[in-house]
mmCIF file of C-alpha atoms and ligand atoms in Angstrom:
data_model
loop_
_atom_site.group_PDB
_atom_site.id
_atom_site.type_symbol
_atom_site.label_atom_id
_atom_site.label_comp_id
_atom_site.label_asym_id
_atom_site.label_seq_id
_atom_site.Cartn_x
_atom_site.Cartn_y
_atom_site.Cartn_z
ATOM 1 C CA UNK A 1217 -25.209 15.876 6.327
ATOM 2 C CA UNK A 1218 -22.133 13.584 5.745
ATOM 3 C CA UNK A 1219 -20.673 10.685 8.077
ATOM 4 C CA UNK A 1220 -17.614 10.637 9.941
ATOM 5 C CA UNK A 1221 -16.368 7.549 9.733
ATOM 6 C CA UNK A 1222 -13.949 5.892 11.088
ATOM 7 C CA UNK A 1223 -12.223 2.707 9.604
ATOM 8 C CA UNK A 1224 -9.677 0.961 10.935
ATOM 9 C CA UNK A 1225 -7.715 -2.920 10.471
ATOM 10 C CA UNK A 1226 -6.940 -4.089 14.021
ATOM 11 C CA UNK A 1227 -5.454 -6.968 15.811
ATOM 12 C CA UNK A 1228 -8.375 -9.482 17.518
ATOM 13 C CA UNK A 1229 -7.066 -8.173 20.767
ATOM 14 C CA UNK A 1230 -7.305 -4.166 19.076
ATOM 15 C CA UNK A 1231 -3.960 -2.855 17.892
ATOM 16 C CA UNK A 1232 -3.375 -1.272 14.649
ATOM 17 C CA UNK A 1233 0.072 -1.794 15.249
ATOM 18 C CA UNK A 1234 2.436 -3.316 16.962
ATOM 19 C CA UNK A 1235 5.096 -2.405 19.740
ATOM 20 C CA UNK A 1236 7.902 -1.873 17.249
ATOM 21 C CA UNK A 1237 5.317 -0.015 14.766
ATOM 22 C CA UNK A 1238 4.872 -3.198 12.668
ATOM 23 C CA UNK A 1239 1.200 -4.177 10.797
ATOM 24 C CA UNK A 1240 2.679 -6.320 8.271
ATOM 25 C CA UNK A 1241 -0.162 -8.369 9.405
ATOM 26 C CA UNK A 1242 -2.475 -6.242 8.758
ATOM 27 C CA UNK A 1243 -2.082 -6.091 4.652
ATOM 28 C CA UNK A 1244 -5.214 -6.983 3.118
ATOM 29 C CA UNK A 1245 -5.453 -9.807 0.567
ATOM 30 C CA UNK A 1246 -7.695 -9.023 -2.481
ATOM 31 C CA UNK A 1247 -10.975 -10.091 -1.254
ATOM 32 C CA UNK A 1248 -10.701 -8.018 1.658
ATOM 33 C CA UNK A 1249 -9.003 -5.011 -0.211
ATOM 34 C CA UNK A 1250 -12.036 -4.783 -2.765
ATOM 35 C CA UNK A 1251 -14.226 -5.012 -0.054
ATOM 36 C CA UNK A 1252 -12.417 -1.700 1.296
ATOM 37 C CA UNK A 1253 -11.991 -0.003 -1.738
ATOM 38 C CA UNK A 1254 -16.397 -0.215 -2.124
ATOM 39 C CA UNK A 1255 -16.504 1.278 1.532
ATOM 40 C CA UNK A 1256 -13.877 4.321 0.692
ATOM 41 C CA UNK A 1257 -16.131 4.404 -2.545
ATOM 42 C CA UNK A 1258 -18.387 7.015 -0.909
ATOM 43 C CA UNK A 1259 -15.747 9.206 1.009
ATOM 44 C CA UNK A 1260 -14.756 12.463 -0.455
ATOM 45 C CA UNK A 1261 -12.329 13.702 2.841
ATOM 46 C CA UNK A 1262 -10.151 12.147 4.514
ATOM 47 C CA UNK A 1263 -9.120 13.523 8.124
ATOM 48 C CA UNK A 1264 -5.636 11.958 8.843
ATOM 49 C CA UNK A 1265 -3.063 12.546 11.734
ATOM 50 C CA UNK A 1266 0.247 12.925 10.494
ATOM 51 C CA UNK A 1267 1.715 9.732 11.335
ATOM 52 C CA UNK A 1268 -1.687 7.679 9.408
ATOM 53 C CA UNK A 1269 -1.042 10.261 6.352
ATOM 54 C CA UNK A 1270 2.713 9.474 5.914
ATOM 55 C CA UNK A 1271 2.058 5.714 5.725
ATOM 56 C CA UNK A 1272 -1.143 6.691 3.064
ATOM 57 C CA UNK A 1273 0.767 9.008 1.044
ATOM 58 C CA UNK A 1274 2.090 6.151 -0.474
ATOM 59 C CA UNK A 1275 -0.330 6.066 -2.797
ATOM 60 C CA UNK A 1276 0.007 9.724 -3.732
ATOM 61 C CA UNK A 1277 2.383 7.353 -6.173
ATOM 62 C CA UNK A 1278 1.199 4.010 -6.930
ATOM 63 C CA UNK A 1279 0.143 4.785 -10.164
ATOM 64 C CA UNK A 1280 4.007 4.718 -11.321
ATOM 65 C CA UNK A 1281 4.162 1.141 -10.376
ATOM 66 C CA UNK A 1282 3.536 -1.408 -13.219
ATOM 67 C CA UNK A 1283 1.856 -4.927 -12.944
ATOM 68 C CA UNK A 1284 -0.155 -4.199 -10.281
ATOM 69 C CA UNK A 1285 -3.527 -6.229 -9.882
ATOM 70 C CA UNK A 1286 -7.081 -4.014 -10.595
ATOM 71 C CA UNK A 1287 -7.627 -3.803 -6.754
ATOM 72 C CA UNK A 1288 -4.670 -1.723 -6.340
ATOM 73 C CA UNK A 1289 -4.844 0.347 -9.360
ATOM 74 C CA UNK A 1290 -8.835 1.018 -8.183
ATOM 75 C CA UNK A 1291 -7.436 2.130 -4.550
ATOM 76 C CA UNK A 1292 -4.914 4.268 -5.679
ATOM 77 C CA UNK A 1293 -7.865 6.233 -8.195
ATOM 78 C CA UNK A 1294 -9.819 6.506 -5.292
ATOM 79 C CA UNK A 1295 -7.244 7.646 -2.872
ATOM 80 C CA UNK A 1296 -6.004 10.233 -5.638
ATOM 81 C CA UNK A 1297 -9.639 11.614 -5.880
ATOM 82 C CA UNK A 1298 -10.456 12.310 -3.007
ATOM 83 C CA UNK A 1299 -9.510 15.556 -0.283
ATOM 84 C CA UNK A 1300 -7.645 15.054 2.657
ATOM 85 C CA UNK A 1301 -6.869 17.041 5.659
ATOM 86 C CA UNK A 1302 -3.307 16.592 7.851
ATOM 87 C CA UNK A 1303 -4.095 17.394 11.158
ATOM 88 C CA UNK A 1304 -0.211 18.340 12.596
ATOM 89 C CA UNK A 1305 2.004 20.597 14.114
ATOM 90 C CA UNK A 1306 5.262 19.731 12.820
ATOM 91 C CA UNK A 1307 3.878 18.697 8.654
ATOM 92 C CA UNK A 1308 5.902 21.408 6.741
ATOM 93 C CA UNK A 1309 4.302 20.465 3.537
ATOM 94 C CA UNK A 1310 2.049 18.405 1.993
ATOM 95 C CA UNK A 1311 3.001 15.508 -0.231
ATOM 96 C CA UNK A 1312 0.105 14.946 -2.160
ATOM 97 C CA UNK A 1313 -2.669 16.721 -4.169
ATOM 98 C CA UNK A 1314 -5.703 18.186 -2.714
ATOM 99 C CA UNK A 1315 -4.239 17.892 0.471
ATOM 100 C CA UNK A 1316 -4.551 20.847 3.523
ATOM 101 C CA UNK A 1317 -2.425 21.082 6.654
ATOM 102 C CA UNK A 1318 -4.552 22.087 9.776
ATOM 103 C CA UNK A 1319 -2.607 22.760 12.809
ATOM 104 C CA UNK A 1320 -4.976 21.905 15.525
ATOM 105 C CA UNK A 1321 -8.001 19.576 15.562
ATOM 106 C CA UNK A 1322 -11.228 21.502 16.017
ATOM 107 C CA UNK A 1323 -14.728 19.758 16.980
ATOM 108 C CA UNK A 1324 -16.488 22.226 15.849
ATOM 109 C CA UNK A 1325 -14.848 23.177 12.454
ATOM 110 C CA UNK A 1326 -15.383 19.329 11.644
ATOM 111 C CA UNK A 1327 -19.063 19.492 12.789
ATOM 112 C CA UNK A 1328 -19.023 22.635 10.029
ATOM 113 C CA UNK A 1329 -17.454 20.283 7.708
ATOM 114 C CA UNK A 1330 -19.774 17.238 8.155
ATOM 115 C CA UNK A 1331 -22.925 19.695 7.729
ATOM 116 C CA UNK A 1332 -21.725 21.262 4.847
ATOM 117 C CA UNK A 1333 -19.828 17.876 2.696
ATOM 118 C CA UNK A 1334 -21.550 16.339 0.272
ATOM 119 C CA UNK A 1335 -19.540 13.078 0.833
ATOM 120 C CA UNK A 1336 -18.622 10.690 3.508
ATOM 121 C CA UNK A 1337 -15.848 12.065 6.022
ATOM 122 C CA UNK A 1338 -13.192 9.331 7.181
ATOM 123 C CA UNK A 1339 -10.829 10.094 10.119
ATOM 124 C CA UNK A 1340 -7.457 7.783 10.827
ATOM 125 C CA UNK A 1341 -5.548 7.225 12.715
ATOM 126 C CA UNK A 1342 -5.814 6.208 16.042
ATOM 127 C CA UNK A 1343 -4.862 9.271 17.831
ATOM 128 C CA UNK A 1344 -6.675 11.578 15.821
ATOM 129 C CA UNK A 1345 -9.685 9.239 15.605
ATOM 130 C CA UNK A 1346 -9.818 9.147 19.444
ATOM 131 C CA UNK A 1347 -9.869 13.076 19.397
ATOM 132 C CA UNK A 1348 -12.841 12.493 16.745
ATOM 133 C CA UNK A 1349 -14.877 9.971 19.561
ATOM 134 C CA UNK A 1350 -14.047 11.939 22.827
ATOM 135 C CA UNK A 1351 -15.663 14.582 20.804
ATOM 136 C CA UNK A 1352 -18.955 12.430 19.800
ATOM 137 C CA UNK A 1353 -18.259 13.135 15.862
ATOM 138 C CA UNK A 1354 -18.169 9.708 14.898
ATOM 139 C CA UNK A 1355 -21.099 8.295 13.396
ATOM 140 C CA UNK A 1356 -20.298 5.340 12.042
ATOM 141 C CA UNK A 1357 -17.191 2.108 12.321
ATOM 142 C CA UNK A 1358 -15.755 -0.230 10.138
ATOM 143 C CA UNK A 1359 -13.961 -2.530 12.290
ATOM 144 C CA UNK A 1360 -11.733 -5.366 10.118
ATOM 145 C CA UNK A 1361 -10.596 -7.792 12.805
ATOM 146 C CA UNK A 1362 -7.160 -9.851 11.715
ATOM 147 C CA UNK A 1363 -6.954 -13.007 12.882
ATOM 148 C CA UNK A 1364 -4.460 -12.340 14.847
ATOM 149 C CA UNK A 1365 -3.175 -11.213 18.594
ATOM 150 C CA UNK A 1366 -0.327 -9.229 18.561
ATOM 151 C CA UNK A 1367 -0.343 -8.651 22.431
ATOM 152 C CA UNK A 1368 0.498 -4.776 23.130
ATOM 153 C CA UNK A 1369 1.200 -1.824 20.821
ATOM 154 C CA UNK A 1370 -0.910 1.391 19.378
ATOM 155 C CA UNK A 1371 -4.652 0.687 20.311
ATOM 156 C CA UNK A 1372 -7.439 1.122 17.884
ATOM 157 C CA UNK A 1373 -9.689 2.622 20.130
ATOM 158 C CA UNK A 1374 -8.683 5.343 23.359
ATOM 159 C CA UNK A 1375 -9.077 4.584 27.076
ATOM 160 C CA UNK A 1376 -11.876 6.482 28.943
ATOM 161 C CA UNK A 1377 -13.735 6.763 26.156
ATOM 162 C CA UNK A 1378 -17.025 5.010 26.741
ATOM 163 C CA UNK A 1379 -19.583 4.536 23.339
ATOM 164 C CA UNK A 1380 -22.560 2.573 22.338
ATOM 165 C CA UNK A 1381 -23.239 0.753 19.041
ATOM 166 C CA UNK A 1382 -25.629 -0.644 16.975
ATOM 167 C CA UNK A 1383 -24.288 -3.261 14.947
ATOM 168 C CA UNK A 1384 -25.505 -2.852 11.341
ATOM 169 C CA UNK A 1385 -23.297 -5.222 9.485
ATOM 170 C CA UNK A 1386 -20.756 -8.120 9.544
ATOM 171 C CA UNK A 1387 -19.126 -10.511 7.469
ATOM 172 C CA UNK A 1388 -16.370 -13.178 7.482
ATOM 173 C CA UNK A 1389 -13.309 -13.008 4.835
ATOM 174 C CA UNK A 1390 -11.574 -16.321 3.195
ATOM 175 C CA UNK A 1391 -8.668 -14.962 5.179
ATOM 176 C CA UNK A 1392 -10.328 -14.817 8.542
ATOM 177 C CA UNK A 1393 -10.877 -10.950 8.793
ATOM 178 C CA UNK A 1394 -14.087 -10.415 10.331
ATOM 179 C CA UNK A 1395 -15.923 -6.962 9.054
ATOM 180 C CA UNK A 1396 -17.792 -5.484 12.209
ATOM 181 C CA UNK A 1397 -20.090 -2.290 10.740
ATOM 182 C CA UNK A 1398 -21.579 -0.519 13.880
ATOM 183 C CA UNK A 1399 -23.366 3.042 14.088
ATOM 184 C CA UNK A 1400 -23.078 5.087 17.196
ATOM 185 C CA UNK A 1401 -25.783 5.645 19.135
ATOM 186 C CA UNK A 1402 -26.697 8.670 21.174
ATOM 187 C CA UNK A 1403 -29.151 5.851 23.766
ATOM 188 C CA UNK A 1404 -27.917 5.603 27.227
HETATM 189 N N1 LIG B 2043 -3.494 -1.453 10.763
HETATM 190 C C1 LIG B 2043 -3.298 -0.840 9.610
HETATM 191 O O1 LIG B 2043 -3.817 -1.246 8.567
HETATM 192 C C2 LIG B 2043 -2.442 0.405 9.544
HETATM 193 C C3 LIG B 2043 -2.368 1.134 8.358
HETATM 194 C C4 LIG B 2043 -1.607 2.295 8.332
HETATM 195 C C5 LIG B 2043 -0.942 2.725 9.479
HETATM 196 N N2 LIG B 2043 -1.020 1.974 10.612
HETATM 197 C C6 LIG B 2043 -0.423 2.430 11.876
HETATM 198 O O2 LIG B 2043 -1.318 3.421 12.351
HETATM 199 C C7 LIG B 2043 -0.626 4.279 13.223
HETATM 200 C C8 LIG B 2043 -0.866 5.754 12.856
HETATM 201 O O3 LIG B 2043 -1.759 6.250 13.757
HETATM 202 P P1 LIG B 2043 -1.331 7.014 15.109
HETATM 203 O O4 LIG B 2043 -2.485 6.867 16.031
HETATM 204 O O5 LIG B 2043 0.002 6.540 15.552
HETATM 205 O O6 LIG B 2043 -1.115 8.450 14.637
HETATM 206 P P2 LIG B 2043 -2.093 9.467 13.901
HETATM 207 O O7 LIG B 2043 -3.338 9.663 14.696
HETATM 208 O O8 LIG B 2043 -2.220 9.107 12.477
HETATM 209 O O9 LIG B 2043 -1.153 10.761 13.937
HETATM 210 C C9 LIG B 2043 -0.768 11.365 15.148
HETATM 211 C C10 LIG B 2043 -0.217 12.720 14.781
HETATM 212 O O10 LIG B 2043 -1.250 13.535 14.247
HETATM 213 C C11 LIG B 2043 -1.071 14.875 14.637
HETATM 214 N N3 LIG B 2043 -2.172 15.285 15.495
HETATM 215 C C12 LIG B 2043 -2.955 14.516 16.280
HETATM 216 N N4 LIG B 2043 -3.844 15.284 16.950
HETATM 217 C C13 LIG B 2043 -3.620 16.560 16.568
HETATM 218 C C14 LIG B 2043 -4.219 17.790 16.913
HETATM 219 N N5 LIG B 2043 -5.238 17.870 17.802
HETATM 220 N N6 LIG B 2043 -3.753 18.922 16.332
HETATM 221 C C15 LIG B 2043 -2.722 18.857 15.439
HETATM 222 N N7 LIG B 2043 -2.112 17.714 15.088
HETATM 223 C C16 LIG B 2043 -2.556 16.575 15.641
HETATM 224 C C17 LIG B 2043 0.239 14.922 15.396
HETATM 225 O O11 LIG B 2043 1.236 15.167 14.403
HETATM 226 P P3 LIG B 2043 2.571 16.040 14.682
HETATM 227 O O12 LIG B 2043 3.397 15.163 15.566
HETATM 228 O O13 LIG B 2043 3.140 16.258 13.334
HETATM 229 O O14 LIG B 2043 2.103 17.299 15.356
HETATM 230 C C18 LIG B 2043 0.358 13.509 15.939
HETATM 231 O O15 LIG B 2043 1.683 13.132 16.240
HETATM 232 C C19 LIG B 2043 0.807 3.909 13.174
HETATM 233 O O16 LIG B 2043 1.091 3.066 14.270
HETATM 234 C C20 LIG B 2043 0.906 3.110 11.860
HETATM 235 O O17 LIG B 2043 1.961 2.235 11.952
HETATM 236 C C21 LIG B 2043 -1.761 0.833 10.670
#
């Protein structure tokens, strides 16, 4: 049975972006980028919304740029590698290799999935993720917390949606990112 996980680099006060759609902020420096690229290590699908996959697509093309450090070029293989799933209505095509377009997110065609992958499922972003909690899919969070407050925009996590965790990992980052690994919990 694979994971769904969900990772995500927020704000300290839990915005992946902010008002005006920025997360410049949010760019990882190398310690904290090959610390990401060993947790992606083990995913084999990625679940995105539309608007997460058009800012990820990016590195349907990376490759093609020269002089960039290991950590990227190590990403980019990854990202390449792996499946991914669009979850839209609107998507007319996909821009990127082993990629499907489902029209409409089903719990129980992802519950299929997770029993039958052999490899980590990530979902991203936040309003497909929060489709992915409400629906008690999630198994496990990566939460990379910026040092930063950015004071309103597009939250990491839904309203009304109400979860416990067991904490099963942290660390602290040069830069200040805290890591925050937690499992759901099906207690209480
Ligand atoms: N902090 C960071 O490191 C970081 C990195 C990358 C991106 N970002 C930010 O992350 C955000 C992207 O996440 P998001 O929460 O805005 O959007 P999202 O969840 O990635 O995508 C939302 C879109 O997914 C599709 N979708 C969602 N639920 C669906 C369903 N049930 N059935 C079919 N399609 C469905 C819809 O696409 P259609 O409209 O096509 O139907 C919807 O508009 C942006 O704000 C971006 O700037 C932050």
């Amino acid at each position: 049975m694979a994971r769904l996980i969900y990772s995500v680099i927020e704000s300290l006060d839990g915005y992946v972006a902010d008002e005006s759609g920025n997360f410049d902020w949010a760019a990882p420096d190398e310690e904290v980028h090959r610390f990401v690229n060993d947790l992606e290590r083990g995913v084999g699908t990625y679940l995105y919304g539309r608007r997460m996959y058009e800012t990820m697509v990016y590195w349907e093309t990376a490759h093609e740029l020269v002089g960039e450090p290991d950590v990227i070029q190590d990403y980019t293989r990854l990202w390449q590698a792996a499946e991914k799933i669009v979850y839209s209505k609107t998507l007319e095509a996909a821009r990127s290799a082993r990629t499907r377009i489902e029209r409409d997110f089903e719990p129980e065609s992802v519950r299929r999935m997770k029993a039958a992958a052999g490899r980590d499922i990530s979902v991203g972003g936040p309003h497909l993720a929060a489709q992915a909690l409400r629906a008690g899919l999630v198994d496990e969070l990566h939460l990379l917390v910026a040092p930063v407050v950015i004071g309103g925009g597009n939250k990491s996590l839904p309203d009304g949606v109400r979860i416990k965790l067991d904490l099963i990992d942290q660390r602290a980052f040069r830069s200040g990112v805290v890591h925050l690994h937690y499992r759901t919990t099906t207690r209480g």
